[in-house]
């Protein structure tokens, strides 16, 4: 890791301006690239480095992994894997349904609809809807739930096809999706052509302000090409004759911002957009120095976690990982954690159980491997679901077990 200024600047994926790398986490495997032993030798690695564009303020990876390597017929993340997120998407859908109840035969499209956790509420309300997602395995779950879904990548062609088949959309939804798309300008043009004149794009993504505040460096990985601030999102859509008309912070996934975007000059933008942009200037999200401080805090956090795990091990404690999240790959490989430090990672996703974590190959086992033989400590890789997990696993604590968390700082609960 090297938090010094990097000589090699690259061109911004949004505006072509100079991107200055500020954090280098080294060679990294794909965050969701869980593998069987016979796949160890063919694992894909890339340079995980993130930089700041002084032109449009967009924070972004300096090396992009082809989406086909990530989103395919074995993509192992299901939006329904967390009860908290299922509840969050139910509330999100309810708010959108209320906002379109006056419309005649509204049409709602979700980009990156995964297993239909969000879109199912529109299907249940018999609202015309269409999901678009490239990963066949998760799309099959949605189709089995009778949610109309197109299994393909979203791009300008897909947008043209949907308009030809269904007409333009009143609402386009996207949750934890747009930041995954390297060709963001083209995606925005696709959205612009798909959205009817009075339509709204409503999307949410982990918020850069929270990632910086909490030093949640494990949110930085191959799937997330961009890290959105209100300033950088406003700049992005302004380039294409669209504008952010509202924002709303959400307490999920470690802090998320929900953006509402429309064609420009159709709606009066809310005052809260201007206020948040001012706040981002006060907190320095428009300056490289802020990110260099973040980079230093990341280095410190990793060193502290490494020291704690080494110390616990030396004292003969049993430690396991909890939640084989994409985020866990970054911590495990940046912190040099191997299976002699963490015996296994407990996880509820069948596709991950029986495989090994990307890079350092820690075995992933069902939750029962944890509940049937409690360790002394459990390293909570899914800190963003902390409340849900601590409630579900209260017997572990009652049996004297302790949780290790590392966001916003390394501590034992
Ligand atoms: O942006 C993304 C977010 C939304 O979801 C994607 N790029 C990939 C994914 O990130 P993640 O894997 O870090 O997501 P989570 O929700 O933090 O972790 C999900 C993993 O945790 C799953 O493998 C299921 C597991 N899990 C568990 O074992 N027990 C989850 C919960 C809530 C649990 O109680
Ligand atoms: Zn830029």
Short mmCIF file of N, CA and C in Angstrom, two decimals, residues 154-164 167-169 172 185-197 240 242 263:
data_model
loop_
_atom_site.label_atom_id
_atom_site.label_comp_id
_atom_site.label_asym_id
_atom_site.label_seq_id
_atom_site.Cartn_x
_atom_site.Cartn_y
_atom_site.Cartn_z
N UNK A 154 -27.29 -3.30 -19.29
CA UNK A 154 -28.00 -2.08 -19.70
C UNK A 154 -27.02 -1.19 -20.48
N UNK A 155 -27.43 -0.74 -21.65
CA UNK A 155 -26.63 0.22 -22.43
C UNK A 155 -27.58 0.95 -23.36
N UNK A 156 -27.04 1.77 -24.24
CA UNK A 156 -27.91 2.58 -25.12
C UNK A 156 -28.77 1.70 -26.03
N UNK A 157 -28.21 0.58 -26.47
CA UNK A 157 -29.01 -0.33 -27.32
C UNK A 157 -30.18 -0.92 -26.53
N UNK A 158 -29.88 -1.37 -25.31
CA UNK A 158 -30.94 -1.94 -24.47
C UNK A 158 -32.04 -0.90 -24.27
N UNK A 159 -31.63 0.34 -24.03
CA UNK A 159 -32.62 1.42 -23.80
C UNK A 159 -33.51 1.58 -25.03
N UNK A 160 -32.86 1.58 -26.21
CA UNK A 160 -33.64 1.74 -27.46
C UNK A 160 -34.63 0.58 -27.62
N UNK A 161 -34.18 -0.63 -27.30
CA UNK A 161 -35.03 -1.82 -27.43
C UNK A 161 -36.23 -1.72 -26.49
N UNK A 162 -35.98 -1.30 -25.25
CA UNK A 162 -37.07 -1.21 -24.26
C UNK A 162 -38.09 -0.16 -24.70
N UNK A 163 -37.60 0.98 -25.20
CA UNK A 163 -38.52 2.04 -25.66
C UNK A 163 -39.37 1.52 -26.83
N UNK A 164 -38.72 0.79 -27.73
CA UNK A 164 -39.45 0.25 -28.90
C UNK A 164 -40.52 -0.75 -28.44
N UNK A 167 -42.24 1.51 -24.70
CA UNK A 167 -42.38 2.97 -24.51
C UNK A 167 -41.41 3.47 -23.45
N UNK A 168 -41.41 4.80 -23.23
CA UNK A 168 -40.47 5.37 -22.26
C UNK A 168 -40.97 5.12 -20.83
N UNK A 169 -40.05 5.26 -19.89
CA UNK A 169 -40.35 4.95 -18.49
C UNK A 169 -40.74 6.22 -17.73
N UNK A 172 -37.18 5.29 -13.49
CA UNK A 172 -36.09 4.30 -13.63
C UNK A 172 -35.43 4.19 -12.26
N UNK A 185 -20.95 7.56 -18.97
CA UNK A 185 -21.55 8.57 -19.88
C UNK A 185 -22.55 7.89 -20.82
N UNK A 186 -22.17 6.72 -21.34
CA UNK A 186 -23.07 6.02 -22.27
C UNK A 186 -24.31 5.52 -21.53
N UNK A 187 -24.12 5.06 -20.29
CA UNK A 187 -25.27 4.59 -19.51
C UNK A 187 -26.25 5.74 -19.26
N UNK A 188 -25.69 6.93 -18.96
CA UNK A 188 -26.56 8.09 -18.71
C UNK A 188 -27.32 8.46 -19.98
N UNK A 189 -26.65 8.35 -21.13
CA UNK A 189 -27.35 8.63 -22.40
C UNK A 189 -28.47 7.61 -22.62
N UNK A 190 -28.22 6.36 -22.23
CA UNK A 190 -29.26 5.33 -22.33
C UNK A 190 -30.43 5.66 -21.42
N UNK A 191 -30.12 6.08 -20.20
CA UNK A 191 -31.17 6.47 -19.23
C UNK A 191 -31.96 7.65 -19.78
N UNK A 192 -31.23 8.61 -20.33
CA UNK A 192 -31.88 9.84 -20.85
C UNK A 192 -32.88 9.49 -21.96
N UNK A 193 -32.51 8.53 -22.82
CA UNK A 193 -33.41 8.18 -23.93
C UNK A 193 -34.58 7.32 -23.44
N UNK A 194 -34.38 6.62 -22.34
CA UNK A 194 -35.44 5.72 -21.83
C UNK A 194 -36.45 6.47 -20.96
N UNK A 195 -36.02 7.60 -20.38
CA UNK A 195 -36.86 8.32 -19.41
C UNK A 195 -37.81 9.28 -20.13
N UNK A 196 -39.10 9.21 -19.85
CA UNK A 196 -40.02 10.14 -20.55
C UNK A 196 -39.82 11.57 -20.02
N UNK A 197 -40.35 12.57 -20.74
CA UNK A 197 -40.03 13.97 -20.43
C UNK A 197 -40.23 14.36 -18.96
N UNK A 240 -25.07 15.86 -19.57
CA UNK A 240 -26.01 15.21 -20.50
C UNK A 240 -27.40 15.84 -20.43
N UNK A 242 -29.23 16.70 -17.90
CA UNK A 242 -30.10 16.22 -16.81
C UNK A 242 -29.63 16.87 -15.52
N UNK A 263 -34.83 15.21 -16.47
CA UNK A 263 -34.34 16.03 -17.58
C UNK A 263 -34.26 17.46 -17.05
#
